[in-house]
mmCIF file of C-alpha atoms in Angstrom:
data_model
loop_
_atom_site.group_PDB
_atom_site.id
_atom_site.type_symbol
_atom_site.label_atom_id
_atom_site.label_comp_id
_atom_site.label_asym_id
_atom_site.label_seq_id
_atom_site.Cartn_x
_atom_site.Cartn_y
_atom_site.Cartn_z
ATOM 1 C CA MET A 1 -15.040 26.260 -15.304
ATOM 2 C CA ASN A 2 -11.971 27.599 -13.804
ATOM 3 C CA THR A 3 -11.815 31.470 -13.127
ATOM 4 C CA SER A 4 -8.470 33.401 -13.342
ATOM 5 C CA SER A 5 -8.414 33.373 -9.708
ATOM 6 C CA ASP A 6 -8.773 29.715 -9.015
ATOM 7 C CA THR A 7 -6.210 29.173 -11.543
ATOM 8 C CA ARG A 8 -3.718 31.417 -9.682
ATOM 9 C CA ARG A 9 -4.500 29.828 -6.641
ATOM 10 C CA GLY A 10 -3.931 26.068 -8.043
ATOM 11 C CA ILE A 11 -0.364 27.475 -9.442
ATOM 12 C CA PHE A 12 0.335 28.749 -5.901
ATOM 13 C CA PHE A 13 -0.604 25.665 -4.547
ATOM 14 C CA MET A 14 1.297 23.459 -6.713
ATOM 15 C CA LEU A 15 4.429 25.636 -6.287
ATOM 16 C CA LEU A 16 3.682 25.070 -2.135
ATOM 17 C CA ALA A 17 3.448 21.485 -2.710
ATOM 18 C CA SER A 18 6.755 21.424 -4.762
ATOM 19 C CA PHE A 19 8.704 23.177 -2.033
ATOM 20 C CA LEU A 20 7.276 20.898 0.277
ATOM 21 C CA PHE A 21 8.186 17.780 -1.655
ATOM 22 C CA ALA A 22 11.529 19.473 -2.115
ATOM 23 C CA LEU A 23 11.848 19.637 1.677
ATOM 24 C CA THR A 24 10.692 15.960 2.004
ATOM 25 C CA MET A 25 13.908 15.175 0.005
ATOM 26 C CA LEU A 26 16.154 17.309 2.090
ATOM 27 C CA PHE A 27 14.987 15.671 5.612
ATOM 28 C CA ALA A 28 15.460 12.099 3.541
ATOM 29 C CA LYS A 29 18.969 13.339 2.696
ATOM 30 C CA LEU A 30 19.871 14.447 6.110
ATOM 31 C CA LEU A 31 18.619 11.310 7.491
ATOM 32 C CA SER A 32 20.391 9.033 5.336
ATOM 33 C CA ALA A 33 23.684 10.050 6.882
ATOM 34 C CA SER A 34 22.746 7.883 9.907
ATOM 35 C CA MET A 35 20.035 5.124 8.639
ATOM 36 C CA SER A 36 19.036 3.448 5.615
ATOM 37 C CA SER A 37 16.547 4.512 2.898
ATOM 38 C CA VAL A 38 14.591 1.480 4.184
ATOM 39 C CA GLU A 39 13.835 3.092 7.786
ATOM 40 C CA VAL A 40 13.749 6.767 5.808
ATOM 41 C CA THR A 41 10.817 4.897 4.181
ATOM 42 C CA PHE A 42 9.282 3.760 7.108
ATOM 43 C CA TRP A 43 9.379 6.882 8.997
ATOM 44 C CA ARG A 44 8.219 8.665 6.504
ATOM 45 C CA ASN A 45 5.228 6.742 6.217
ATOM 46 C CA ALA A 46 4.733 6.111 9.849
ATOM 47 C CA ILE A 47 4.261 9.840 10.616
ATOM 48 C CA GLY A 48 1.902 10.351 7.577
ATOM 49 C CA LEU A 49 -0.110 7.456 8.662
ATOM 50 C CA ILE A 50 -0.588 9.268 12.086
ATOM 51 C CA ALA A 51 -1.179 12.709 10.496
ATOM 52 C CA ILE A 52 -3.884 11.120 8.149
ATOM 53 C CA SER A 53 -5.791 9.020 10.820
ATOM 54 C CA PHE A 54 -6.494 12.010 12.434
ATOM 55 C CA THR A 55 -8.783 13.372 9.442
ATOM 56 C CA LEU A 56 -10.925 10.101 9.915
ATOM 57 C CA PHE A 57 -12.538 11.404 13.172
ATOM 58 C CA HIS A 58 -13.917 14.455 11.362
ATOM 59 C CA SER A 59 -14.725 13.059 7.799
ATOM 60 C CA PRO A 60 -15.423 9.197 7.700
ATOM 61 C CA ILE A 61 -14.457 7.481 4.714
ATOM 62 C CA ARG A 62 -17.124 6.109 2.208
ATOM 63 C CA ASN A 63 -16.098 3.632 -0.594
ATOM 64 C CA VAL A 64 -17.884 2.056 -3.262
ATOM 65 C CA GLY A 65 -15.201 -0.842 -3.051
ATOM 66 C CA GLY A 66 -14.711 -3.525 -5.731
ATOM 67 C CA ARG A 67 -10.979 -3.443 -6.517
ATOM 68 C CA PRO A 68 -9.253 -4.834 -3.406
ATOM 69 C CA PHE A 69 -6.285 -6.429 -5.311
ATOM 70 C CA THR A 70 -5.599 -3.407 -7.214
ATOM 71 C CA LEU A 71 -5.551 -1.226 -3.871
ATOM 72 C CA VAL A 72 -3.229 -3.550 -2.360
ATOM 73 C CA PHE A 73 -1.023 -3.527 -5.590
ATOM 74 C CA ARG A 74 -1.131 0.285 -5.374
ATOM 75 C CA GLY A 75 0.250 0.381 -1.774
ATOM 76 C CA VAL A 76 2.926 -2.232 -2.499
ATOM 77 C CA ILE A 77 4.228 -0.676 -5.852
ATOM 78 C CA GLY A 78 4.334 2.590 -4.559
ATOM 79 C CA THR A 79 6.291 1.635 -1.372
ATOM 80 C CA VAL A 80 9.023 -0.096 -3.512
ATOM 81 C CA ALA A 81 9.053 3.096 -5.443
ATOM 82 C CA LEU A 82 9.558 4.973 -2.517
ATOM 83 C CA LEU A 83 12.224 2.672 -1.445
ATOM 84 C CA THR A 84 14.368 3.081 -4.634
ATOM 85 C CA PHE A 85 13.664 6.779 -4.721
ATOM 86 C CA PHE A 86 15.089 7.230 -1.194
ATOM 87 C CA TYR A 87 17.736 5.202 -2.428
ATOM 88 C CA THR A 88 18.798 7.348 -5.122
ATOM 89 C CA ILE A 89 18.593 10.308 -2.767
ATOM 90 C CA SER A 90 21.068 8.799 -0.272
ATOM 91 C CA ALA A 91 23.250 7.769 -3.221
ATOM 92 C CA THR A 92 23.557 10.688 -5.394
ATOM 93 C CA SER A 93 22.633 14.583 -5.546
ATOM 94 C CA LEU A 94 19.056 15.718 -4.757
ATOM 95 C CA SER A 95 18.786 17.068 -8.291
ATOM 96 C CA ASN A 96 19.932 13.944 -9.971
ATOM 97 C CA ALA A 97 17.311 12.119 -7.624
ATOM 98 C CA ILE A 98 14.516 14.222 -8.540
ATOM 99 C CA ILE A 99 15.373 14.265 -12.406
ATOM 100 C CA TYR A 100 15.159 10.446 -12.150
ATOM 101 C CA ALA A 101 11.851 10.750 -10.467
ATOM 102 C CA LYS A 102 10.633 12.997 -13.261
ATOM 103 C CA THR A 103 10.951 10.070 -15.866
ATOM 104 C CA GLU A 104 7.312 9.074 -14.370
ATOM 105 C CA PRO A 105 5.111 10.785 -17.171
ATOM 106 C CA ILE A 106 6.991 9.004 -19.779
ATOM 107 C CA PHE A 107 6.281 5.668 -18.305
ATOM 108 C CA THR A 108 2.689 6.731 -17.288
ATOM 109 C CA ALA A 109 1.957 7.799 -20.851
ATOM 110 C CA ILE A 110 3.367 4.377 -21.900
ATOM 111 C CA LEU A 111 1.560 1.990 -19.498
ATOM 112 C CA ALA A 112 -1.664 4.135 -20.174
ATOM 113 C CA PHE A 113 -1.468 3.241 -23.549
ATOM 114 C CA PHE A 114 -1.196 -0.762 -22.825
ATOM 115 C CA LEU A 115 -2.996 -0.990 -19.840
ATOM 116 C CA LEU A 116 -5.666 1.671 -20.365
ATOM 117 C CA LYS A 117 -5.948 1.363 -24.005
ATOM 118 C CA GLU A 118 -5.303 5.401 -24.141
ATOM 119 C CA ARG A 119 -4.555 6.888 -27.539
ATOM 120 C CA LEU A 120 -0.835 8.271 -27.968
ATOM 121 C CA LYS A 121 -1.176 11.543 -29.920
ATOM 122 C CA THR A 122 1.753 12.196 -32.289
ATOM 123 C CA SER A 123 3.173 14.774 -29.955
ATOM 124 C CA ALA A 124 3.114 12.219 -26.873
ATOM 125 C CA LEU A 125 5.298 10.050 -29.019
ATOM 126 C CA LEU A 126 7.958 12.428 -29.606
ATOM 127 C CA ALA A 127 7.916 13.546 -26.062
ATOM 128 C CA ILE A 128 8.261 10.055 -25.000
ATOM 129 C CA LEU A 129 11.248 9.870 -27.476
ATOM 130 C CA ILE A 130 12.814 13.110 -26.277
ATOM 131 C CA GLY A 131 12.441 11.732 -22.790
ATOM 132 C CA PHE A 132 14.204 8.590 -23.497
ATOM 133 C CA LEU A 133 17.035 10.258 -25.318
ATOM 134 C CA GLY A 134 17.524 12.383 -22.040
ATOM 135 C CA VAL A 135 17.699 9.306 -20.082
ATOM 136 C CA VAL A 136 20.615 8.317 -21.800
ATOM 137 C CA THR A 137 22.151 11.660 -21.821
ATOM 138 C CA LEU A 138 21.984 11.761 -18.171
ATOM 139 C CA ASN A 139 24.316 8.795 -17.473
ATOM 140 C CA GLY A 140 25.455 7.734 -20.867
ATOM 141 C CA MET A 141 25.045 4.197 -21.766
ATOM 142 C CA GLU A 142 26.470 2.988 -18.496
ATOM 143 C CA TRP A 143 24.010 1.233 -16.744
ATOM 144 C CA ASN A 144 25.214 1.164 -13.309
ATOM 145 C CA TYR A 145 23.230 0.466 -10.086
ATOM 146 C CA LEU A 146 22.396 4.022 -9.158
ATOM 147 C CA HIS A 147 20.914 4.732 -12.855
ATOM 148 C CA ILE A 148 19.018 1.458 -12.503
ATOM 149 C CA MET A 149 17.540 2.489 -9.043
ATOM 150 C CA GLY A 150 16.920 6.032 -10.560
ATOM 151 C CA ILE A 151 14.934 4.532 -13.733
ATOM 152 C CA LEU A 152 13.036 2.063 -11.601
ATOM 153 C CA THR A 153 11.721 4.800 -9.648
ATOM 154 C CA GLY A 154 10.356 6.601 -12.504
ATOM 155 C CA PHE A 155 8.844 3.251 -13.989
ATOM 156 C CA LEU A 156 7.304 1.965 -10.514
ATOM 157 C CA SER A 157 6.010 5.446 -9.700
ATOM 158 C CA ALA A 158 3.947 5.425 -13.205
ATOM 159 C CA LEU A 159 2.711 2.158 -12.313
ATOM 160 C CA ALA A 160 1.509 3.287 -8.796
ATOM 161 C CA TYR A 161 -0.208 6.198 -10.730
ATOM 162 C CA THR A 162 -1.672 4.601 -13.554
ATOM 163 C CA SER A 163 -3.264 1.864 -10.610
ATOM 164 C CA VAL A 164 -4.621 4.916 -8.771
ATOM 165 C CA ARG A 165 -6.472 6.422 -12.125
ATOM 166 C CA SER A 166 -8.143 2.947 -12.220
ATOM 167 C CA LEU A 167 -9.021 3.314 -8.315
ATOM 168 C CA LYS A 168 -10.483 6.624 -8.261
ATOM 169 C CA ALA A 169 -14.219 5.540 -9.171
ATOM 170 C CA TYR A 170 -14.236 2.865 -6.306
ATOM 171 C CA TYR A 171 -12.305 4.325 -3.350
ATOM 172 C CA ASP A 172 -11.907 7.722 -1.203
ATOM 173 C CA THR A 173 -8.792 9.323 -1.880
ATOM 174 C CA ARG A 174 -7.681 8.714 1.958
ATOM 175 C CA THR A 175 -8.197 4.973 1.219
ATOM 176 C CA VAL A 176 -5.928 5.032 -1.605
ATOM 177 C CA VAL A 177 -3.358 6.914 0.370
ATOM 178 C CA LEU A 178 -3.844 4.719 3.549
ATOM 179 C CA SER A 179 -3.104 1.605 1.675
ATOM 180 C CA PHE A 180 -0.100 3.327 0.648
ATOM 181 C CA MET A 181 1.142 4.246 4.040
ATOM 182 C CA ILE A 182 0.161 1.149 5.611
ATOM 183 C CA SER A 183 2.319 -0.734 3.185
ATOM 184 C CA GLY A 184 5.056 2.018 3.540
ATOM 185 C CA VAL A 185 5.201 0.972 7.308
ATOM 186 C CA LEU A 186 4.890 -2.753 7.275
ATOM 187 C CA ILE A 187 7.036 -3.475 3.989
ATOM 188 C CA PRO A 188 10.063 -1.431 5.340
ATOM 189 C CA LEU A 189 9.327 -2.762 8.878
ATOM 190 C CA ILE A 190 9.454 -6.656 7.359
ATOM 191 C CA LEU A 191 12.741 -5.563 5.500
ATOM 192 C CA MET A 192 14.318 -4.307 8.313
ATOM 193 C CA ILE A 193 13.774 -7.671 10.322
ATOM 194 C CA LEU A 194 15.105 -9.411 7.598
ATOM 195 C CA GLY A 195 18.030 -7.031 7.159
ATOM 196 C CA GLU A 196 19.088 -8.082 10.729
ATOM 197 C CA PHE A 197 19.905 -11.764 9.366
ATOM 198 C CA TYR A 198 20.836 -11.029 5.546
ATOM 199 C CA THR A 199 22.424 -8.221 3.463
ATOM 200 C CA SER A 200 22.991 -8.088 -0.247
ATOM 201 C CA PRO A 201 24.910 -5.505 -2.298
ATOM 202 C CA SER A 202 22.345 -5.952 -4.994
ATOM 203 C CA LEU A 203 19.566 -5.469 -2.593
ATOM 204 C CA SER A 204 21.042 -2.450 -0.492
ATOM 205 C CA PHE A 205 17.951 -0.502 -1.357
ATOM 206 C CA ALA A 206 15.659 -2.838 0.469
ATOM 207 C CA LEU A 207 17.608 -4.977 3.116
ATOM 208 C CA SER A 208 19.029 -2.956 6.089
ATOM 209 C CA PRO A 209 18.899 -3.494 9.834
ATOM 210 C CA PHE A 210 16.873 -0.863 12.056
ATOM 211 C CA ILE A 211 19.115 1.579 13.593
ATOM 212 C CA LEU A 212 17.417 3.511 16.520
ATOM 213 C CA PRO A 213 17.376 7.520 15.795
ATOM 214 C CA GLN A 214 19.429 9.736 17.825
ATOM 215 C CA GLY A 215 19.160 13.199 18.769
ATOM 216 C CA ILE A 216 18.603 15.506 15.596
ATOM 217 C CA ASP A 217 17.378 12.503 13.916
ATOM 218 C CA TRP A 218 13.973 12.689 15.670
ATOM 219 C CA VAL A 219 13.625 15.997 14.415
ATOM 220 C CA TRP A 220 14.168 15.185 10.894
ATOM 221 C CA ILE A 221 11.686 12.136 11.188
ATOM 222 C CA VAL A 222 9.022 14.449 12.013
ATOM 223 C CA LEU A 223 9.374 17.176 9.503
ATOM 224 C CA ILE A 224 9.889 14.620 6.794
ATOM 225 C CA GLY A 225 6.514 13.038 7.847
ATOM 226 C CA LEU A 226 4.756 16.571 8.036
ATOM 227 C CA SER A 227 6.283 17.990 4.468
ATOM 228 C CA ALA A 228 5.447 14.900 2.723
ATOM 229 C CA ALA A 229 1.820 15.123 4.073
ATOM 230 C CA GLY A 230 1.749 18.954 3.449
ATOM 231 C CA GLY A 231 2.703 18.201 -0.024
ATOM 232 C CA GLN A 232 0.291 15.752 -0.828
ATOM 233 C CA ILE A 233 -2.626 17.869 0.587
ATOM 234 C CA TYR A 234 -1.366 21.088 -1.506
ATOM 235 C CA MET A 235 -1.065 19.002 -4.560
ATOM 236 C CA THR A 236 -4.632 17.832 -4.465
ATOM 237 C CA ARG A 237 -5.768 21.462 -3.976
ATOM 238 C CA ALA A 238 -4.011 22.553 -6.687
ATOM 239 C CA TYR A 239 -5.546 19.719 -8.969
ATOM 240 C CA PHE A 240 -8.970 20.763 -7.602
ATOM 241 C CA TYR A 241 -8.538 24.598 -8.615
ATOM 242 C CA ALA A 242 -6.372 24.518 -11.963
ATOM 243 C CA LYS A 243 -6.521 22.318 -14.908
ATOM 244 C CA ALA A 244 -4.332 19.228 -14.724
ATOM 245 C CA GLY A 245 -2.137 20.029 -17.704
ATOM 246 C CA LEU A 246 -1.095 23.300 -16.346
ATOM 247 C CA VAL A 247 -0.565 21.665 -12.678
ATOM 248 C CA SER A 248 1.512 19.044 -13.959
ATOM 249 C CA SER A 249 3.728 21.537 -15.611
ATOM 250 C CA VAL A 250 4.092 23.554 -12.464
ATOM 251 C CA SER A 251 5.018 20.887 -10.669
ATOM 252 C CA TYR A 252 8.416 20.731 -12.458
ATOM 253 C CA SER A 253 9.209 23.406 -10.006
ATOM 254 C CA VAL A 254 10.187 20.567 -7.606
ATOM 255 C CA VAL A 255 13.583 20.393 -9.777
ATOM 256 C CA LEU A 256 14.687 23.853 -8.979
ATOM 257 C CA PHE A 257 13.586 23.649 -5.229
ATOM 258 C CA ALA A 258 15.543 20.258 -5.014
ATOM 259 C CA THR A 259 18.488 21.612 -6.688
ATOM 260 C CA ILE A 260 18.754 24.613 -4.508
ATOM 261 C CA PHE A 261 18.560 22.598 -1.253
ATOM 262 C CA GLY A 262 21.311 20.418 -3.019
ATOM 263 C CA ILE A 263 23.330 22.897 -3.108
ATOM 264 C CA LEU A 264 22.951 24.188 0.264
ATOM 265 C CA LEU A 265 23.792 20.719 1.509
ATOM 266 C CA GLY A 266 27.155 20.817 -0.727
ATOM 267 C CA ASP A 267 26.092 18.949 -3.552
ATOM 268 C CA THR A 268 28.291 19.627 -6.449
ATOM 269 C CA LEU A 269 26.864 21.604 -9.418
ATOM 270 C CA PRO A 270 25.339 19.485 -12.238
ATOM 271 C CA THR A 271 27.633 18.333 -15.458
ATOM 272 C CA ILE A 272 26.772 19.447 -18.884
ATOM 273 C CA SER A 273 25.446 16.050 -19.839
ATOM 274 C CA ILE A 274 23.090 15.976 -16.612
ATOM 275 C CA ILE A 275 21.950 19.532 -17.317
ATOM 276 C CA ILE A 276 21.161 18.637 -21.083
ATOM 277 C CA GLY A 277 19.587 15.271 -19.949
ATOM 278 C CA ALA A 278 17.649 16.981 -17.382
ATOM 279 C CA PHE A 279 16.309 19.505 -19.555
ATOM 280 C CA MET A 280 14.947 17.055 -22.257
ATOM 281 C CA ILE A 281 13.327 14.895 -19.452
ATOM 282 C CA VAL A 282 11.657 18.040 -18.332
ATOM 283 C CA ILE A 283 10.488 19.207 -21.705
ATOM 284 C CA SER A 284 9.309 15.506 -22.383
ATOM 285 C CA GLY A 285 7.222 15.828 -19.245
ATOM 286 C CA LEU A 286 5.772 19.259 -20.266
ATOM 287 C CA MET A 287 4.842 17.781 -23.602
ATOM 288 C CA LEU A 288 3.244 14.870 -22.183
ATOM 289 C CA SER A 289 1.140 17.209 -19.775
ATOM 290 C CA ARG A 290 0.130 19.571 -22.504
ATOM 291 C CA SER A 291 -1.105 16.613 -24.824
ATOM 292 C CA LYS A 292 -3.628 15.492 -22.361
#
């Protein structure tokens, strides 16, 4: 049973994780000025892969195993979600990008109902409806490329998260993270090679040639990997100390941090429709976290 001290610690760790995830977005935005979202994805995972590999020497991985295809699926889907996420970061403001990503709980609830046979309470159904109304309010009924990529980020993230839930009884957490990071290095590498020979406007989030980083880019590359890894570590600790519903609610602080960083970078202030849509999506997520 969690004590009040543990709960406070869990909240603190989630706030710290949210701050680090917002920093990850900040560095991704800075890198997008000189390279594609595909390459940003590659470097983010390459640095993270190096960092997590060091932990294997201190504590070997122990797996039960038995779900190799699901493990690979999680890695691939997670990588594609990261590709679309970094694309939205490069194409819109940080506040818009994180709001699109925060549609994930809506899709997770729906996928858990269909794939994991989890029951949806009345409050969860209401939350899903509010969330989708928020999505429509964000950009009206204009389904342009950016809007589709943003919604796809939320859906793919939910698919990856749902697969993680089915893997936790079979694999060490680091195995799941490693499958994601290995995919996150190999897939962008293949896409950048293909991007040398073929590009397409409809696949701009996935096909781009490699550009050798210059000067300050190397600093952002190291920082994006470290901030992403740190965010994962502190998020895990937060869920260890506090209840999942509470931690999930606190995780929405990343919206505030990302908005502040975006304004510091020169992003324009959100419009009224974006603020209303964002508010509805956040409320939807909070309702879903409370209904678990």
